[in-house]
Amino acid sequence: MTNKVIHAIYNDDDVLMDAVKATRAAHHHIEEVYTPFPVHGLDKAMGLAPTRLAICAFLYGVCGISFATWMMNNIMIVDWPQDIGGKPSFSYIENMPAFVPVMFEMTVFFAAHLMVITFYMRSKLWPFKEAENPDVRTTDDHFLMEVELKGSEEEAVSFFKSTGAVEVKVIEKH
Amino acid sequence: MYTISRNLRITAILLIILGGIGIAVGFMQAPKTIEQAQEIIAKNSEHGGHGEAHGSAHTAGHGDAHAASKVEAHKDAAQTEEAKHEGVAHENVAHKNDTIKKAVDTAVVAAADVKSSESVVAKDTAVAPVAPVVHEEAAKKDVHAAHDDHAAHQAHLEHQFHQLQNKPWAALYVACIFVMLISLGVLVFYAIQQVAQAGWSPVLFRVMQGITAYLPVGSIIFFVILVLSVMHFNHLFVWMDEEVVKNDKLIQGKSGYLNPTFWLIRAAIFLIGWNLYRYLSRKNCLAQDAASDDSFYKKNFKLSAGFLVFFIVSESIMAWDWIMSFDPHWFSTLFGWYVFASFFVSGITTIALVTLYLQSVGELKFVNSSHVHDLAKFMFGISVFWTYLWFSQFMLIWYANIPEEVTYFVQRIEDYNLPFFGMLVMNFLFPLLILINTDFKRIKWVIVMAGIVILLGHYVDFFNMIMPSAVGDQWFIGIPEIGALMFFVGLFLLVVFTALGKADLLVKRNPFIEESKHFHY
């Protein structure tokens, strides 16, 4: 088993998109693409599965509204149903309009924060994390496609040269 | 070029005819006399309708109803001995009750009643200052006190009689204003798209123009109804009833604004303003198709910006005039926005539905699922916006619970419980859960289903805004209501789809048309 990878570097996102399509057509396996900014349609060209983050957010929102309802009901109705300015605290529904602002904000709060935390965890992002940049230029103005090497090295290099890469490197990966 | 299909034309005409019959039936069913009204109410309560609840509701006497306020004035007058003026008022009411009895006997309708009681009042005010009359009045008062309950009952009956008489009118009014405002909502959306220089929507401009073709037709019918109201063909607007205004300090205080002449002038200005924009904008758009430069496009841009300014002012006032003035004792500051959100989302929904229909018959080849997706996003977003305003209005009034404001919602929750909360499900919960999904926003049948629910929900919204003050607890969604809705929907379909066939469905030479054709989200 070889663990060599090819780093093909491009300096234009249009060229990159075409290269990604050509690479997939040639049945090379793209490990990763590093870009300095979001390239529209790149995920589709790479054939990445769509994100399920929105579904998570919806479920977190449901948790939020449930928590808010449970909390307000417990505090205002069950635990100490005090008469505060004539508001009816006999049952939750009777006083519900007063709880809606809390319910709304909690829904948004849970949905937003838990979704962001989910994103960090799934993307393995945290403070003091060591950057995984293969080439510093990819945060500025270069695009890098990392492809698993299979078969002949020369053939692969000439193929990626032909896709418009300004630089092709073969790297031993640990 | 699109031409309206035979089936669609026949459907539309059928809807108009059936709706027309429904409207006519509604007017025939309306009682001509108080006795007939009594019969209808008795029948309704037998059938287990909502006749039961109103008895207690009316003895509690909530403010807006005109007859109820009279009953209160009457009772007060009976209790205070010394007050001369109130004595006059008391006698006035009692006399009025007599005239009502006469009116019943001779089956004379309300118009005559107004006249006779006017003359009574004139007589009373004339003799009031003379001292001996006071004794006479006191003597009369005792006699009338015995008839107190009877008089209150009579007033109550008269109140219900007016409500039942209002039913077909209110049904007509709700359907008419709703369908007209849908096309106004589309016009506003269209103007916003122009001013925002939206890159996605120019392919839909002709669809929007087609839908707004209903605006002139709807405006004329609506204005006729307004004029008929001013001419006392109905009792829709309490503040137009001189008799009521006479006994109502609150309405008297507002009469500088709420008087029929000024009211009609305002209505005319608004309707003419909106129609003028629609006419000029369409004309410029067609001229732009044949032009060699973008001058007509620029003209339309400026025109649309001006229209939006005019619109937001006129819309606010329109909401006070045509809807809030049904309850002249009640006021709410964000009411104009609330009404706007309601018909704006209905308008956007209508654009989506018409677009999907035209697509399904093979027109609009240049409209792709991303355009539809965008419309669905607007349906979703503005539905939530409507809910935000609905809740803001409701919650602020519920929370503070000031009697003069809260009667509005008390009446709606007591007498209109299902429509009042049902529309919240239709206008908020349903679109929220259905249209939140990106994939669903591209599926045609999902959008059509959500769209139909949203449109019906906002009809119910208008129903809720208008009916409680027009017919009170005598409401029902029966033949007059459905008939009126069918009539205006039929007319809408006929006018809109005929207008859609009058020009190419794709605008030419719009600076954003290429971008719009290739719009992809």
Coordinates of C-alpha atoms in Angstrom, one line a residue, chain B residues 53-471:
Chain B
A53 CA -74.1 31.9 23.5
H54 CA -75.2 35.3 22.4
G55 CA -77.9 35.9 25.0
S56 CA -75.4 36.2 27.9
A57 CA -72.9 38.0 25.7
H58 CA -75.3 40.7 25.0
T59 CA -76.5 41.3 28.5
A60 CA -72.9 41.8 29.4
G61 CA -73.0 44.4 26.7
H62 CA -69.8 44.8 24.9
G63 CA -69.1 48.2 23.4
D64 CA -69.1 48.3 19.7
A65 CA -72.6 47.1 19.0
H66 CA -74.9 50.1 18.3
A67 CA -78.1 48.8 19.8
A68 CA -76.3 47.6 22.9
S69 CA -75.0 51.1 23.6
K70 CA -78.5 52.4 23.3
V71 CA -79.7 49.9 25.9
E72 CA -77.1 51.1 28.3
A73 CA -78.0 54.7 27.8
H74 CA -81.6 53.8 28.4
K75 CA -80.9 52.0 31.7
D76 CA -78.7 54.9 33.0
A77 CA -81.5 57.3 32.2
A78 CA -84.0 55.3 34.1
Q79 CA -81.9 55.3 37.2
T80 CA -81.1 59.0 37.4
E81 CA -84.0 61.1 38.4
E82 CA -82.6 64.7 38.1
A83 CA -80.7 64.6 34.9
K84 CA -82.9 66.5 32.4
H85 CA -80.9 65.7 29.4
E86 CA -80.7 62.1 30.1
G87 CA -84.4 62.1 30.6
V88 CA -84.7 63.4 27.1
A89 CA -82.4 60.6 25.9
H90 CA -84.5 58.1 27.7
E91 CA -87.7 59.3 26.2
N92 CA -86.0 59.4 22.9
V93 CA -85.1 55.7 23.1
A94 CA -88.6 54.8 24.3
H95 CA -90.2 56.7 21.5
K96 CA -87.9 54.9 19.2
N97 CA -89.0 51.6 20.5
D98 CA -92.6 52.6 19.8
T99 CA -91.6 53.5 16.3
I100 CA -89.9 50.2 15.9
K101 CA -93.1 48.4 16.9
K102 CA -95.0 50.4 14.3
A103 CA -92.3 49.6 11.8
V104 CA -92.7 45.9 12.6
D105 CA -96.5 46.1 12.1
T106 CA -96.3 47.9 8.8
A107 CA -93.2 46.0 7.8
V108 CA -91.4 49.2 7.0
V109 CA -87.7 48.7 6.7
A110 CA -84.9 50.6 8.5
A111 CA -84.8 53.6 6.3
A112 CA -88.2 54.8 7.4
D113 CA -87.3 54.1 11.0
V114 CA -84.3 56.4 10.8
K115 CA -86.5 59.3 9.5
S116 CA -89.2 58.9 12.1
S117 CA -86.9 58.8 15.1
E118 CA -85.0 61.8 13.7
S119 CA -88.2 63.8 13.8
V120 CA -88.8 62.6 17.4
V121 CA -85.4 63.9 18.4
A122 CA -86.0 67.2 16.8
K123 CA -89.3 67.6 18.7
D124 CA -87.6 66.6 22.0
T125 CA -84.8 69.0 21.8
A126 CA -87.2 71.7 20.9
V127 CA -89.3 71.3 24.0
A128 CA -86.6 70.3 26.5
P129 CA -85.8 73.7 27.9
V130 CA -89.4 74.5 28.8
A131 CA -90.0 74.0 32.5
P132 CA -93.5 72.3 32.5
V133 CA -92.3 69.7 30.1
V134 CA -90.0 68.3 32.8
H135 CA -93.0 67.2 34.9
E136 CA -94.6 65.6 31.9
E137 CA -91.4 63.8 31.2
A138 CA -91.3 62.5 34.8
A139 CA -94.8 61.1 34.5
K140 CA -93.9 59.5 31.3
K141 CA -90.8 58.0 32.8
D142 CA -92.7 55.9 35.4
V143 CA -94.8 54.4 32.7
H144 CA -91.8 53.7 30.6
A145 CA -89.9 52.2 33.5
A146 CA -92.4 49.4 33.6
H147 CA -91.6 48.7 30.0
D148 CA -87.9 48.7 30.7
D149 CA -87.3 45.0 30.2
H150 CA -89.5 44.9 27.2
A151 CA -87.7 47.8 25.6
A152 CA -84.3 46.2 26.2
H153 CA -85.6 43.1 24.6
Q154 CA -86.8 45.0 21.7
A155 CA -83.5 46.8 21.3
H156 CA -81.8 43.4 21.5
L157 CA -84.0 42.0 18.7
E158 CA -83.4 45.1 16.6
H159 CA -79.7 44.5 17.1
Q160 CA -79.9 41.0 15.9
F161 CA -82.1 42.0 13.0
H162 CA -79.4 44.4 11.8
Q163 CA -76.8 41.7 12.1
L164 CA -78.8 39.3 10.0
Q165 CA -79.5 42.0 7.5
N166 CA -75.7 42.7 7.3
K167 CA -74.8 39.1 6.6
P168 CA -75.1 39.0 2.8
W169 CA -73.5 42.5 2.6
A170 CA -70.6 41.5 4.8
A171 CA -70.1 38.3 2.9
L172 CA -69.9 40.3 -0.3
Y173 CA -67.6 42.9 1.3
V174 CA -65.1 40.3 2.7
A175 CA -64.8 38.4 -0.6
C176 CA -64.6 41.6 -2.6
I177 CA -61.9 43.3 -0.6
F178 CA -59.9 40.1 -0.2
V179 CA -59.6 39.3 -3.9
M180 CA -59.0 42.9 -4.7
L181 CA -56.2 43.2 -2.1
I182 CA -54.6 40.0 -3.5
S183 CA -54.0 41.7 -6.8
L184 CA -52.8 44.8 -4.9
G185 CA -50.4 42.6 -3.0
V186 CA -49.1 41.3 -6.3
L187 CA -48.7 44.9 -7.6
V188 CA -46.6 45.8 -4.5
F189 CA -44.5 42.7 -4.9
Y190 CA -44.0 43.7 -8.6
A191 CA -43.0 47.2 -7.6
I192 CA -40.5 46.0 -5.0
Q193 CA -38.9 43.6 -7.6
Q194 CA -38.5 46.6 -10.0
V195 CA -37.0 48.9 -7.4
A196 CA -34.8 46.2 -5.9
Q197 CA -33.5 45.3 -9.4
A198 CA -34.1 41.7 -8.6
G199 CA -32.2 39.4 -11.0
W200 CA -34.5 36.4 -10.6
S201 CA -38.0 37.8 -11.1
P202 CA -38.2 39.5 -14.5
V203 CA -39.3 36.2 -16.1
L204 CA -42.4 36.5 -13.8
F205 CA -43.2 40.1 -14.5
R206 CA -45.9 39.3 -17.1
V207 CA -47.5 36.8 -14.7
M208 CA -47.6 39.6 -12.1
Q209 CA -49.0 42.1 -14.5
G210 CA -51.6 39.6 -15.5
I211 CA -52.7 39.1 -11.9
T212 CA -52.8 42.8 -11.3
A213 CA -55.2 43.2 -14.3
Y214 CA -57.9 42.3 -11.8
L215 CA -57.2 45.5 -9.8
P216 CA -59.2 47.9 -11.9
V217 CA -62.2 45.5 -12.1
G218 CA -62.0 44.8 -8.4
S219 CA -61.6 48.4 -7.5
I220 CA -64.7 49.5 -9.4
I221 CA -66.9 46.8 -7.7
F222 CA -65.4 47.6 -4.3
F223 CA -66.0 51.3 -4.8
V224 CA -69.6 50.7 -5.7
I225 CA -70.0 48.7 -2.5
L226 CA -68.5 51.6 -0.6
V227 CA -70.9 54.1 -2.2
L228 CA -73.9 51.8 -1.5
S229 CA -72.8 51.7 2.1
V230 CA -72.7 55.5 2.3
M231 CA -76.1 55.6 0.7
H232 CA -77.4 53.4 3.6
F233 CA -78.2 50.3 1.6
N234 CA -76.6 48.4 4.4
H235 CA -75.6 48.8 8.1
L236 CA -72.0 47.7 7.6
F237 CA -70.4 50.8 9.0
V238 CA -71.9 51.8 12.3
W239 CA -70.4 55.3 12.2
M240 CA -72.4 56.1 9.1
D241 CA -75.7 55.7 11.0
E242 CA -76.6 59.2 12.1
E243 CA -78.8 57.8 14.8
V244 CA -75.9 56.0 16.4
V245 CA -73.5 58.8 16.1
K246 CA -76.0 61.0 17.9
N247 CA -75.8 58.9 21.1
D248 CA -72.1 58.1 20.8
K249 CA -69.6 60.6 22.0
L250 CA -66.6 58.4 20.9
I251 CA -67.8 58.4 17.3
Q252 CA -68.7 62.0 17.4
G253 CA -65.1 62.8 18.5
K254 CA -63.9 60.9 15.4
S255 CA -66.4 62.4 13.0
G256 CA -63.8 64.8 11.6
Y257 CA -62.1 61.8 10.1
L258 CA -64.9 59.3 10.0
N259 CA -67.4 61.0 7.8
P260 CA -68.9 59.5 4.7
T261 CA -67.7 62.3 2.3
F262 CA -64.1 62.4 3.4
W263 CA -64.1 58.6 3.6
L264 CA -65.3 58.2 0.0
I265 CA -62.8 60.8 -1.3
R266 CA -59.9 59.0 0.4
A267 CA -61.1 55.7 -1.1
A268 CA -61.2 57.2 -4.5
I269 CA -57.7 58.7 -4.2
F270 CA -56.2 55.4 -3.1
L271 CA -57.9 53.3 -5.8
I272 CA -57.1 55.8 -8.5
G273 CA -53.5 56.0 -7.3
W274 CA -53.0 52.2 -7.3
N275 CA -54.7 51.7 -10.7
L276 CA -52.7 54.6 -12.2
Y277 CA -49.4 52.9 -11.3
R278 CA -50.6 49.6 -12.6
Y279 CA -51.7 51.2 -15.9
L280 CA -48.5 53.2 -16.4
S281 CA -46.2 50.5 -15.3
R282 CA -47.8 48.0 -17.7
K283 CA -47.7 50.6 -20.6
N284 CA -44.0 51.3 -20.0
C285 CA -43.2 47.7 -19.7
L286 CA -44.8 47.0 -23.1
A287 CA -43.0 50.1 -24.6
Q288 CA -39.7 48.8 -23.3
D289 CA -40.2 45.6 -25.3
A290 CA -40.2 47.6 -28.5
A291 CA -37.7 50.2 -27.4
S292 CA -34.1 50.5 -28.5
D293 CA -32.8 51.8 -25.2
D294 CA -33.6 51.4 -21.5
S295 CA -35.5 54.7 -21.0
F296 CA -38.8 53.0 -20.3
Y297 CA -37.1 50.7 -17.8
K298 CA -35.7 53.7 -16.0
K299 CA -39.1 55.4 -16.0
N300 CA -40.7 52.3 -14.5
F301 CA -38.0 52.2 -11.9
K302 CA -38.7 55.7 -10.7
L303 CA -42.5 55.2 -11.0
S304 CA -42.3 52.1 -8.9
A305 CA -40.2 53.8 -6.2
G306 CA -42.9 56.6 -6.1
F307 CA -45.7 54.1 -6.0
L308 CA -44.2 52.3 -3.0
V309 CA -44.0 55.5 -1.0
F310 CA -47.6 56.3 -2.0
F311 CA -48.7 52.7 -1.3
I312 CA -47.4 52.5 2.2
V313 CA -49.2 55.7 3.3
S314 CA -52.4 54.8 1.5
E315 CA -52.3 51.2 2.7
S316 CA -52.1 52.3 6.3
I317 CA -55.1 54.7 5.9
M318 CA -56.9 52.1 3.8
A319 CA -56.7 49.6 6.6
W320 CA -58.2 52.1 9.0
D321 CA -60.9 53.1 6.6
W322 CA -62.1 49.9 5.2
I323 CA -61.5 47.4 8.0
M324 CA -60.7 49.1 11.3
S325 CA -63.7 51.5 11.0
F326 CA -66.0 48.5 11.3
D327 CA -65.1 48.9 15.0
P328 CA -65.1 52.6 15.4
H329 CA -64.5 52.3 19.1
W330 CA -61.4 50.3 18.7
F331 CA -58.0 51.2 17.4
S332 CA -54.6 49.5 17.0
T333 CA -51.5 51.1 15.8
L334 CA -49.9 48.2 13.8
F335 CA -53.2 47.3 12.2
G336 CA -52.1 48.7 8.8
W337 CA -49.0 46.5 8.7
Y338 CA -51.0 43.5 9.9
V339 CA -53.5 43.9 7.0
F340 CA -50.6 44.5 4.6
A341 CA -48.8 41.3 5.6
S342 CA -52.0 39.4 5.2
F343 CA -52.7 40.4 1.6
F344 CA -49.0 40.5 0.7
V345 CA -48.5 36.9 1.4
S346 CA -51.7 36.0 -0.3
G347 CA -50.5 37.9 -3.4
I348 CA -47.2 36.1 -3.5
T349 CA -48.9 32.8 -3.1
T350 CA -51.2 33.7 -6.0
I351 CA -48.1 34.4 -8.1
A352 CA -46.7 31.0 -7.3
L353 CA -50.0 29.3 -8.0
V354 CA -50.6 31.0 -11.3
T355 CA -46.9 30.4 -12.3
L356 CA -47.3 26.7 -11.5
Y357 CA -50.5 26.5 -13.5
L358 CA -49.0 28.2 -16.5
Q359 CA -46.0 25.9 -16.3
S360 CA -48.3 22.9 -16.1
V361 CA -50.0 23.8 -19.4
G362 CA -46.6 24.2 -21.1
E363 CA -46.2 27.9 -20.9
L364 CA -43.3 29.7 -19.0
K365 CA -40.6 27.3 -20.3
F366 CA -38.0 29.7 -19.0
V367 CA -39.2 29.5 -15.4
N368 CA -37.2 26.8 -13.5
S369 CA -37.6 25.3 -10.1
S370 CA -35.3 27.9 -8.6
H371 CA -37.8 30.7 -9.4
V372 CA -40.5 28.6 -7.8
H373 CA -38.2 27.9 -4.9
D374 CA -37.8 31.7 -4.4
L375 CA -41.5 32.3 -4.5
A376 CA -42.0 29.5 -1.9
K377 CA -39.4 31.1 0.3
F378 CA -41.3 34.4 0.2
M379 CA -44.5 32.6 1.0
F380 CA -42.8 31.0 4.0
G381 CA -41.1 34.2 5.2
I382 CA -44.1 36.5 4.8
S383 CA -46.3 33.9 6.5
V384 CA -44.1 34.1 9.5
F385 CA -44.0 37.9 9.2
W386 CA -47.8 37.9 9.3
T387 CA -47.8 35.7 12.4
Y388 CA -45.3 38.0 14.1
L389 CA -47.6 41.0 13.5
W390 CA -50.7 39.0 14.5
F391 CA -49.1 38.0 17.7
S392 CA -47.7 41.4 18.5
Q393 CA -51.1 42.9 18.2
F394 CA -52.8 40.2 20.1
M395 CA -50.3 39.8 22.9
L396 CA -49.9 43.5 23.6
I397 CA -53.6 43.9 24.0
W398 CA -54.1 40.7 25.9
Y399 CA -51.2 41.6 28.2
A400 CA -52.4 45.1 29.2
N401 CA -56.0 44.0 29.1
I402 CA -57.3 47.6 28.8
P403 CA -61.1 47.2 28.6
E404 CA -61.5 49.6 25.6
E405 CA -59.0 47.6 23.5
V406 CA -59.6 44.1 24.7
T407 CA -63.3 43.9 23.7
Y408 CA -62.0 43.4 20.2
F409 CA -60.4 40.1 21.0
V410 CA -62.9 39.0 23.7
Q411 CA -65.6 39.0 21.1
R412 CA -63.4 37.1 18.6
I413 CA -62.3 34.5 21.1
E414 CA -65.9 34.0 22.4
D415 CA -67.8 34.0 19.2
Y416 CA -65.2 33.2 16.6
N417 CA -63.0 30.7 18.5
L418 CA -62.5 28.2 15.7
P419 CA -61.8 30.7 12.9
F420 CA -59.8 32.9 15.1
F421 CA -57.3 30.2 16.2
G422 CA -57.9 28.0 13.2
M423 CA -56.4 30.7 10.9
L424 CA -53.3 30.6 13.0
V425 CA -52.8 27.0 12.2
M426 CA -53.5 27.6 8.5
N427 CA -51.4 30.8 8.2
F428 CA -48.5 29.9 10.4
L429 CA -48.1 26.3 11.7
F430 CA -48.9 24.6 8.4
P431 CA -46.7 26.8 6.1
L432 CA -44.0 26.8 8.8
L433 CA -43.7 23.0 8.9
I434 CA -44.3 22.4 5.2
L435 CA -42.2 25.1 3.6
I436 CA -39.2 25.0 5.9
N437 CA -37.8 22.2 3.8
T438 CA -35.7 23.3 0.8
D439 CA -36.6 20.2 -1.2
F440 CA -40.3 20.7 -0.5
K441 CA -40.1 24.2 -1.9
R442 CA -39.3 22.8 -5.3
I443 CA -42.1 20.2 -5.3
K444 CA -45.1 21.5 -7.2
W445 CA -47.9 19.7 -5.3
V446 CA -46.5 20.7 -2.0
I447 CA -46.5 24.4 -3.0
V448 CA -49.9 24.2 -4.4
M449 CA -51.2 22.5 -1.3
A450 CA -49.5 25.0 1.0
G451 CA -50.7 27.9 -1.3
I452 CA -54.3 26.8 -1.1
V453 CA -54.2 26.6 2.7
I454 CA -52.5 30.0 2.9
L455 CA -55.1 31.6 0.7
L456 CA -58.0 30.1 2.6
G457 CA -56.3 31.0 5.9
H458 CA -56.1 34.6 4.8
Y459 CA -59.7 34.7 3.7
V460 CA -60.5 33.6 7.2
D461 CA -58.2 36.3 8.5
F462 CA -60.3 39.0 6.6
F463 CA -63.4 37.2 7.7
N464 CA -62.2 37.5 11.3
M465 CA -61.4 41.2 10.9
I466 CA -64.7 42.2 9.4
M467 CA -67.5 39.8 10.4
P468 CA -67.5 40.2 14.2
S469 CA -68.4 43.9 13.9
A470 CA -70.8 43.4 11.0
V471 CA -72.8 40.3 12.0

